Structure formats: structure tokens, C-alpha cells
PDB file of C-alpha atoms in Angstrom:
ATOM      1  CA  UNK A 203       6.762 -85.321 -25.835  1.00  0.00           C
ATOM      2  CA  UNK A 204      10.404 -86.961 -25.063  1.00  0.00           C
ATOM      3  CA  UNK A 205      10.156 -90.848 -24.441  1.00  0.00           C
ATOM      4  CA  UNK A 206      10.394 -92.282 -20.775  1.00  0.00           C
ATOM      5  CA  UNK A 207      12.968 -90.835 -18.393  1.00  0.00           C
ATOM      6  CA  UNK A 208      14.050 -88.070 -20.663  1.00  0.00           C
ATOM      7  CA  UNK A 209      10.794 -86.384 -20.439  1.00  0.00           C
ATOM      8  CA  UNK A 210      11.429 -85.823 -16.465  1.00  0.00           C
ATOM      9  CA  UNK A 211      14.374 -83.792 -17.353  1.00  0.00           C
ATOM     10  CA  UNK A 212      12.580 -80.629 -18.715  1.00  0.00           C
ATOM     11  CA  UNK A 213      10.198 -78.598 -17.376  1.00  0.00           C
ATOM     12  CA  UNK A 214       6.567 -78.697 -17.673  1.00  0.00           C
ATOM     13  CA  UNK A 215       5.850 -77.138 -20.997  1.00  0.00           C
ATOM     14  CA  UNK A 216       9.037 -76.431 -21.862  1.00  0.00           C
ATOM     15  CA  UNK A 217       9.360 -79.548 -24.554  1.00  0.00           C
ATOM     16  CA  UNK A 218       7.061 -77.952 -26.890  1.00  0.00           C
ATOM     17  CA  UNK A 219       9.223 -74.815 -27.013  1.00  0.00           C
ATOM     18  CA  UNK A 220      12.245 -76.798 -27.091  1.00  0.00           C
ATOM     19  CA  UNK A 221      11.065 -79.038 -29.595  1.00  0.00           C
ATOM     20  CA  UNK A 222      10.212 -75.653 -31.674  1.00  0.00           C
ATOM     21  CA  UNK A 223      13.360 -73.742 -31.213  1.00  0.00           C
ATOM     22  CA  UNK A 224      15.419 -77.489 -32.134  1.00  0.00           C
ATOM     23  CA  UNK A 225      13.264 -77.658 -35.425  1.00  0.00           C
ATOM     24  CA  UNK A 226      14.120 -73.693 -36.407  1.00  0.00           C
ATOM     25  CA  UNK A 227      17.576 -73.980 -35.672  1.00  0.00           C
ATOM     26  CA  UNK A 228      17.490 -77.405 -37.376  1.00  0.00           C
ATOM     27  CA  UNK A 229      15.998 -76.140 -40.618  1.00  0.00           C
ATOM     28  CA  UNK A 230      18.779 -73.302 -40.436  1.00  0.00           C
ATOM     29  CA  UNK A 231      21.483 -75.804 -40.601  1.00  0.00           C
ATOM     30  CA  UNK A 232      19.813 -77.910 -43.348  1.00  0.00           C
ATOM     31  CA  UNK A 233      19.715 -74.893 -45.645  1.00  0.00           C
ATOM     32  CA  UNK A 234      23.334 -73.783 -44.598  1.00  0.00           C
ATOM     33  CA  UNK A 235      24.455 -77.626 -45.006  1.00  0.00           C
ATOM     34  CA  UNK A 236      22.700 -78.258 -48.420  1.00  0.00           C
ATOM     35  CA  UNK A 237      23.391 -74.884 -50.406  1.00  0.00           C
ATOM     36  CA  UNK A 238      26.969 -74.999 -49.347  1.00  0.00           C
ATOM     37  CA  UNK A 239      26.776 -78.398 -50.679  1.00  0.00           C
ATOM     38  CA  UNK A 240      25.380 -77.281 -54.329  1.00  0.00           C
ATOM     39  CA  UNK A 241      27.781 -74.653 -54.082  1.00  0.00           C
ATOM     40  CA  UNK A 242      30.705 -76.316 -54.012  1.00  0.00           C
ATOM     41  CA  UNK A 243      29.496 -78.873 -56.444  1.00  0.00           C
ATOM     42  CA  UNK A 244      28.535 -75.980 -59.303  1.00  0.00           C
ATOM     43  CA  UNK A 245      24.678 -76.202 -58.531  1.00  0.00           C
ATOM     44  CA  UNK A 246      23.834 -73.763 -56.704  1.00  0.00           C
ATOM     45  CA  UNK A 247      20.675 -71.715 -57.993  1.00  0.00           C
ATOM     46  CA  UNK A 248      19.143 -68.494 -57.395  1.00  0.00           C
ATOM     47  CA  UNK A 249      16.996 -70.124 -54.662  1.00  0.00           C
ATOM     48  CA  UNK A 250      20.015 -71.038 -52.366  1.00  0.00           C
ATOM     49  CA  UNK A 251      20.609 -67.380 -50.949  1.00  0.00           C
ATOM     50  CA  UNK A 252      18.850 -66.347 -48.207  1.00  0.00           C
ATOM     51  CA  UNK A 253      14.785 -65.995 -49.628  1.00  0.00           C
ATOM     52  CA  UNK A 254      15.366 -69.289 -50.063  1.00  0.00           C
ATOM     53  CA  UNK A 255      15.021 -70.565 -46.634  1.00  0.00           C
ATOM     54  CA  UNK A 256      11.245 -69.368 -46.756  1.00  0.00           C
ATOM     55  CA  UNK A 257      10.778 -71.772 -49.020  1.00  0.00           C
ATOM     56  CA  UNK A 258      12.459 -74.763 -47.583  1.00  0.00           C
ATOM     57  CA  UNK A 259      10.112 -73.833 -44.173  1.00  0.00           C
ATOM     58  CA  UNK A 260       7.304 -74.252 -46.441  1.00  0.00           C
ATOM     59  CA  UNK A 261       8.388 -77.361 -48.101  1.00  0.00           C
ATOM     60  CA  UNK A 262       9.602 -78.796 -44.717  1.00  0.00           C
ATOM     61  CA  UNK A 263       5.901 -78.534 -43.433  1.00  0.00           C
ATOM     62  CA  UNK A 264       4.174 -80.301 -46.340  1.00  0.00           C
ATOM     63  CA  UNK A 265       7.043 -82.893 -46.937  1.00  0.00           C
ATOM     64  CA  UNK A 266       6.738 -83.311 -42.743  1.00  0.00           C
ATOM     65  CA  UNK A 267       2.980 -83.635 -42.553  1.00  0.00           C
ATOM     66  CA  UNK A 268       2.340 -86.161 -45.699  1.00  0.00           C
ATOM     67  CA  UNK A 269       5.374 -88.512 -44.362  1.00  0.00           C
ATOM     68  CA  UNK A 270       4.044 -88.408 -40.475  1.00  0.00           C
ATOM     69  CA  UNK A 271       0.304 -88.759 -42.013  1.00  0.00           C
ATOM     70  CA  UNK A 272       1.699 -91.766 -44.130  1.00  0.00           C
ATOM     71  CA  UNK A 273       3.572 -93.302 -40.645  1.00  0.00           C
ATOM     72  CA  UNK A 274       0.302 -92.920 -38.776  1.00  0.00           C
ATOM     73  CA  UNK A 275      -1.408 -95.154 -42.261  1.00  0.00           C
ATOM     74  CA  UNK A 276       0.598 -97.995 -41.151  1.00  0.00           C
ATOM     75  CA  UNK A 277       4.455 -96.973 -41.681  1.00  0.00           C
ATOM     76  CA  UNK A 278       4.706 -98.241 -45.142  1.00  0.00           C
ATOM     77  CA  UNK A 279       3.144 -94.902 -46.450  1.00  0.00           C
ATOM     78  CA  UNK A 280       5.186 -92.732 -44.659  1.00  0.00           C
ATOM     79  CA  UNK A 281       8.439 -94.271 -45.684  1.00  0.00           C
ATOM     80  CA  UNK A 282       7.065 -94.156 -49.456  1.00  0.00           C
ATOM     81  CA  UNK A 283       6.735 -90.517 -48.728  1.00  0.00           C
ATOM     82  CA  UNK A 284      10.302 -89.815 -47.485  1.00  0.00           C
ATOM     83  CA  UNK A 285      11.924 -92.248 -50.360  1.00  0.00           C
ATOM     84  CA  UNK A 286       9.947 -90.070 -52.758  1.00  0.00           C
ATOM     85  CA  UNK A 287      10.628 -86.616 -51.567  1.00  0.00           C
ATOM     86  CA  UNK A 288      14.641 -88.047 -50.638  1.00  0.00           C
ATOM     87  CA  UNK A 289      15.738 -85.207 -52.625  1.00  0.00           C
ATOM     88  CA  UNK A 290      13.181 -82.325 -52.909  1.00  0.00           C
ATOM     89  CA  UNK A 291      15.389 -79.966 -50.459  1.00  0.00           C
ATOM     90  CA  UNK A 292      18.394 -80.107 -53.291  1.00  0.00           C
ATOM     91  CA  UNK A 293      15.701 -79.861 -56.241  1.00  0.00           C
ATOM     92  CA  UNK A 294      14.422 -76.489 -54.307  1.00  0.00           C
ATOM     93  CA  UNK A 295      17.871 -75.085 -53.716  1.00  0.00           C
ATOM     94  CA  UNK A 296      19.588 -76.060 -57.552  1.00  0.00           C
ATOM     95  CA  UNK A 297      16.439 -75.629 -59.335  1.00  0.00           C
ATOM     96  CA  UNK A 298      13.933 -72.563 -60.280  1.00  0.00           C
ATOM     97  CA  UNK A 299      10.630 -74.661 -59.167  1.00  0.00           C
ATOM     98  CA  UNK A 300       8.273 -73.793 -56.516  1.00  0.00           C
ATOM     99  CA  UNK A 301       7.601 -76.115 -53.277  1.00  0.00           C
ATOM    100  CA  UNK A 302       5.378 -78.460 -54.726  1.00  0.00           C
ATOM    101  CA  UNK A 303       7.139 -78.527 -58.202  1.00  0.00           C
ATOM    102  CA  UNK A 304      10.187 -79.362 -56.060  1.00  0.00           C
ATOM    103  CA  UNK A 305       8.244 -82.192 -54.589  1.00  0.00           C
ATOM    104  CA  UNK A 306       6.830 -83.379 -58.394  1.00  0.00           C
ATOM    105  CA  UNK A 307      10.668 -83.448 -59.515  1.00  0.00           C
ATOM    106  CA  UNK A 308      11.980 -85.215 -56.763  1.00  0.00           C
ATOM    107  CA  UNK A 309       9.397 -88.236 -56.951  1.00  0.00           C
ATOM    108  CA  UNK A 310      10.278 -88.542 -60.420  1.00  0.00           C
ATOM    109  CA  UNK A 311      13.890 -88.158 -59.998  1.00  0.00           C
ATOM    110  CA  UNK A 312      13.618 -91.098 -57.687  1.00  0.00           C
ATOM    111  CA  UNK A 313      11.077 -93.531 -59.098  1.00  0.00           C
ATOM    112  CA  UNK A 314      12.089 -96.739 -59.558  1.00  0.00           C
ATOM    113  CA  UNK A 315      15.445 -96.469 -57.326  1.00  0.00           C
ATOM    114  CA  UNK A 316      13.407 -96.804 -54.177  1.00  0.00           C
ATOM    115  CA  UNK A 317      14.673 -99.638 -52.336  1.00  0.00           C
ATOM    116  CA  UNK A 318      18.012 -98.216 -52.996  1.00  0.00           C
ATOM    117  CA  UNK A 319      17.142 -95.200 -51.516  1.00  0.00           C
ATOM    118  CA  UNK A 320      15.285 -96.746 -48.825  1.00  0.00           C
ATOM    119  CA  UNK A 321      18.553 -98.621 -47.826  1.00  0.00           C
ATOM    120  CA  UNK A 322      20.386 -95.817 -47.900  1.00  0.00           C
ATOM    121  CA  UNK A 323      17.984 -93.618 -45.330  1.00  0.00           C
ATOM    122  CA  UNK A 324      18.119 -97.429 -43.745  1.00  0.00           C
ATOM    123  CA  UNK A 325      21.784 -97.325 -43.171  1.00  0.00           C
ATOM    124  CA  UNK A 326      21.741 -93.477 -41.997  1.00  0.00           C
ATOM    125  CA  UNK A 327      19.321 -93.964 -39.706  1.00  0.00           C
ATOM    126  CA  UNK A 328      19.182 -97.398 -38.345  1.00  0.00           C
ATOM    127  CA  UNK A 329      21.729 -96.685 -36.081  1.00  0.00           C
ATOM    128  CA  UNK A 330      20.539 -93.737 -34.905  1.00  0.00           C
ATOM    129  CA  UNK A 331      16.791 -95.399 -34.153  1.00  0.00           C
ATOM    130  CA  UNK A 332      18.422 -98.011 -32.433  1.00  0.00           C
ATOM    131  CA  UNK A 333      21.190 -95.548 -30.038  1.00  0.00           C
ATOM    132  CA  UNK A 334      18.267 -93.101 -29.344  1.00  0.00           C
ATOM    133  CA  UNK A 335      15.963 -96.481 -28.718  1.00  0.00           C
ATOM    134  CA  UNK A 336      18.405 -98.034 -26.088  1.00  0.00           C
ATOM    135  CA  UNK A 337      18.701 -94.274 -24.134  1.00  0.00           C
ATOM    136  CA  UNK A 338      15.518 -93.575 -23.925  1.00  0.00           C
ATOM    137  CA  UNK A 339      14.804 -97.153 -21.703  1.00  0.00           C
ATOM    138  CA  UNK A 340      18.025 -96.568 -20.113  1.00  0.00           C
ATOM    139  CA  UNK A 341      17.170 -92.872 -18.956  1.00  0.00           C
ATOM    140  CA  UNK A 342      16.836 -91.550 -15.625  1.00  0.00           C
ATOM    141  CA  UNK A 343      14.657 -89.288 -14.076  1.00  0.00           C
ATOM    142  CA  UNK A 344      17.323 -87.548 -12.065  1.00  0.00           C
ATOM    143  CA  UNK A 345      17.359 -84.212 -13.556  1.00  0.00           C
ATOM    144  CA  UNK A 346      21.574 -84.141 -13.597  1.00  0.00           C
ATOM    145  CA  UNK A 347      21.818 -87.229 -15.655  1.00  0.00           C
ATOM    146  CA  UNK A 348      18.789 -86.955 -17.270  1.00  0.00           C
ATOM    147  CA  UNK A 349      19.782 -83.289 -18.954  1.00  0.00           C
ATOM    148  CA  UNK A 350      22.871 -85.238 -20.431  1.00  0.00           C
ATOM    149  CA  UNK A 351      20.978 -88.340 -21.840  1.00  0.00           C
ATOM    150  CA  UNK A 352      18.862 -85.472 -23.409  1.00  0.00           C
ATOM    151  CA  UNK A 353      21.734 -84.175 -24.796  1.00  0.00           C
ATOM    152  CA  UNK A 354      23.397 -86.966 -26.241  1.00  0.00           C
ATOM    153  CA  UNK A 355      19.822 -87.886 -27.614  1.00  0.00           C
ATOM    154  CA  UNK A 356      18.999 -84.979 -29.565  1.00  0.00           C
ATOM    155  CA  UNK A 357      23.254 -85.211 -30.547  1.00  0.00           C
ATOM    156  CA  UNK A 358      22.009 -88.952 -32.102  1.00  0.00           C
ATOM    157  CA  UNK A 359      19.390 -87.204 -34.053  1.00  0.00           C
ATOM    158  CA  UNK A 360      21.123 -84.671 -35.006  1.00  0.00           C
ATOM    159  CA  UNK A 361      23.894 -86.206 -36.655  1.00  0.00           C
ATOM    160  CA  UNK A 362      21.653 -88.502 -38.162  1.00  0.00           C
ATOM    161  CA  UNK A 363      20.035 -86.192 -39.994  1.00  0.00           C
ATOM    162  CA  UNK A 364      22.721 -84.067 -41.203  1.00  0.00           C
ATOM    163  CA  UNK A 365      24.404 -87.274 -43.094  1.00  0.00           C
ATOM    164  CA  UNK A 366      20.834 -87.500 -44.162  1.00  0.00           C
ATOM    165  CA  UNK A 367      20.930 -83.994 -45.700  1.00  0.00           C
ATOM    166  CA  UNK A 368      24.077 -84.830 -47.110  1.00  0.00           C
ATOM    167  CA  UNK A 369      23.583 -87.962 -48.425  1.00  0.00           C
ATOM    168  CA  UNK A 370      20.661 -86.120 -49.961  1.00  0.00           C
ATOM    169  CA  UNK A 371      22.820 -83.667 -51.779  1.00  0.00           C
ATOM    170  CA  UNK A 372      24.813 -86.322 -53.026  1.00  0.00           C
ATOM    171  CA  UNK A 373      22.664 -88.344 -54.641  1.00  0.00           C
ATOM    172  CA  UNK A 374      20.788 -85.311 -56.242  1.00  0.00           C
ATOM    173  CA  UNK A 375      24.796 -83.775 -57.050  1.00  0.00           C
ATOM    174  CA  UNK A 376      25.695 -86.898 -58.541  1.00  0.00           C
ATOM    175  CA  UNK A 377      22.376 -86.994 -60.448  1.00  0.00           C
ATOM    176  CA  UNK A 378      22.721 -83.263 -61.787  1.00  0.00           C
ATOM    177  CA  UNK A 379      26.050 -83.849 -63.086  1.00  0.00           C
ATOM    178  CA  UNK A 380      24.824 -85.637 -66.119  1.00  0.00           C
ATOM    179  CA  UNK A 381      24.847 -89.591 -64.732  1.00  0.00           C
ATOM    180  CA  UNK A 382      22.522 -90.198 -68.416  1.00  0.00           C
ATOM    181  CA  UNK A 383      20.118 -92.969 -67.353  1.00  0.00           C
ATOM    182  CA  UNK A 384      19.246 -90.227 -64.010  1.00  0.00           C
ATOM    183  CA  UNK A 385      19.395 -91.886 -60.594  1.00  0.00           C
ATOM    184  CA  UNK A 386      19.525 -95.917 -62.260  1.00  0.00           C
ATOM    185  CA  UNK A 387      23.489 -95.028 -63.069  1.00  0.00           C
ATOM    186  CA  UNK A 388      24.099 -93.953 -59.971  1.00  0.00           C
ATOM    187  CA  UNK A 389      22.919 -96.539 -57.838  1.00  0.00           C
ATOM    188  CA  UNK A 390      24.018 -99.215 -60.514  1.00  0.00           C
TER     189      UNK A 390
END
């Protein structure tokens, strides 16, 4: 369901295929956005063509469920989660491993660099959290201004999480590339 106003802007049960259609087409663009990234950084494995994207769906859903069933165990669960897995979408795509082996290597790959990370997602998404917060009391329920706020919210998001992705491929890029004490170099 879309917070306040912006829900009055889209027909009654059309959110939930929205909301479907925005996740496909989201997941399309993170697999596009990240293998082009280990691409052009030399890292691209087997698992970025195509087939691939099968598994990212499936690692999407488990990565998705543990972090919203860690938010709903008081937040600090849920953000554990995502600091954890920060890098499991680059591990899949650079990496012959499986969906939860991809998961395994990126809480390793992180441990003990996870306030850094979780300043980093902090920074990316702060903003966003705080833009998307503001339009959603703002909204309208006049269906002409309402369809733009909509806009412009799922825009926030978007963008949000594509420097996400990125930032993502970065750190796992930078990591890959041979910084020798792993992820403690880079964030040193």
C-alpha cells in the first residue's frame, strides 16, 4: 500500500500490480546495472549473462524476506541483514556460488566493516527516506497532482537504489581487485 495521499492516486487494486511490475522491472535493471558493472571492471563471471537473472530473482526473495522479517524484529535485525548481504548481488554475478553460497560469502566478505557499510547505505539512503518521507505528508488526493507526487516518489526510490547497487559493486570491485586485508583496506 502507498502512504497517505499517494494511495488515492491509483486505482483500487491496482498498487499490488504496480508494486509487482516496479519490482520486475526493478530487478531487470539491477542485473543490467551490476553485470555491466563487473564487466567493465574485469569480473564478470559466467553467472552475469542472461540465466543469471534467475538467480538474482531467487536471491532477491530470500535476501528481501530475512531483512523485512529482521525490520519487523525491531529494525536493528533487519539492518544487520542488509549490512551483511551489502554485497551478495556482485558475489552471485563475479562468482561460481549458488544463492545461498552467495549470501555465506558476502557476510563474510563484510564482517567486521559493518558500521562502515551501514554509513554508507546511511548516506545513500537517508536522503531518499527523508524526500519520499516529506511527499508522502505533503500529497494530495487529487488524482492530477497526486499521479505526479507518485511519480517523483517512486523516481526518489529509484535512484536511491541504483547508487545502492552501485555502491554495491564498488565496494565488492574494489574488494576483488586484490585490496589484501579484504574489505578493512578499503574502508581504511
Amino acid at each position: 500500500t502507498l502512504p497517505g495521499p499517494l494511495s488515492d492516486s491509483v486505482p483500487e487494486g491496482g498498487a499490488a500490480g504496480l508494486t509487482f511490475l516496479y519490482a520486475l522491472v526493478s530487478l531487470g535493471f539491477q542485473f543490467a546495472l551490476t553485470a555491466g558493472q563487473l564487466r567493465s571492471l574485469g569480473l564478470a563471471g559466467e553467472q552475469a549473462n542472461r540465466a543469471g537473472i534467475a538467480r538474482l530473482f531467487g536471491l532477491s526473495i530470500l535476501t528481501s524476506l530475512g531483512i523485512i522479517c529482521g525490520l519487523i524484529l525491531f529494525i536493528v535485525p533487519g539492518i544487520i541483514l542488509a549490512v551483511g548481504w551489502f554485497i551478495a548481488v556482485p558475489v552471485l554475478l563475479a562468482e561460481p556460488v549458488g544463492v545461498v553460497e552467495a549470501m555465506r560469502r558476502s557476510w563474510a566478505e563484510t564482517r567486521g566493516n559493518g558500521w562502515r557499510i551501514f554509513l554508507l547505505l546511511l548516506i545513500i539512503y537517508a536522503p531518499m527516506l527523508l524526500a519520499t518521507g516529506v511527499l508522502a505528508l505533503v500529497g494530495t488526493s487529487d488524482s492530477s497532482e497526486g499521479i505526479g507526487l507518485l511519480l517523483l516518489y517512486n523516481l526518489l526510490i529509484a535512484g536511491a537504489t541504483a547508487v545502492g547497487w552501485a555502491s554495491a559493486g564498488a565496494v565488492y570491485g574494489l574488494c576483488a581487485r586484490g585490496a589484501r586485508g579484504g574489505m578493512g583496506d578499503i574502508f581504511a
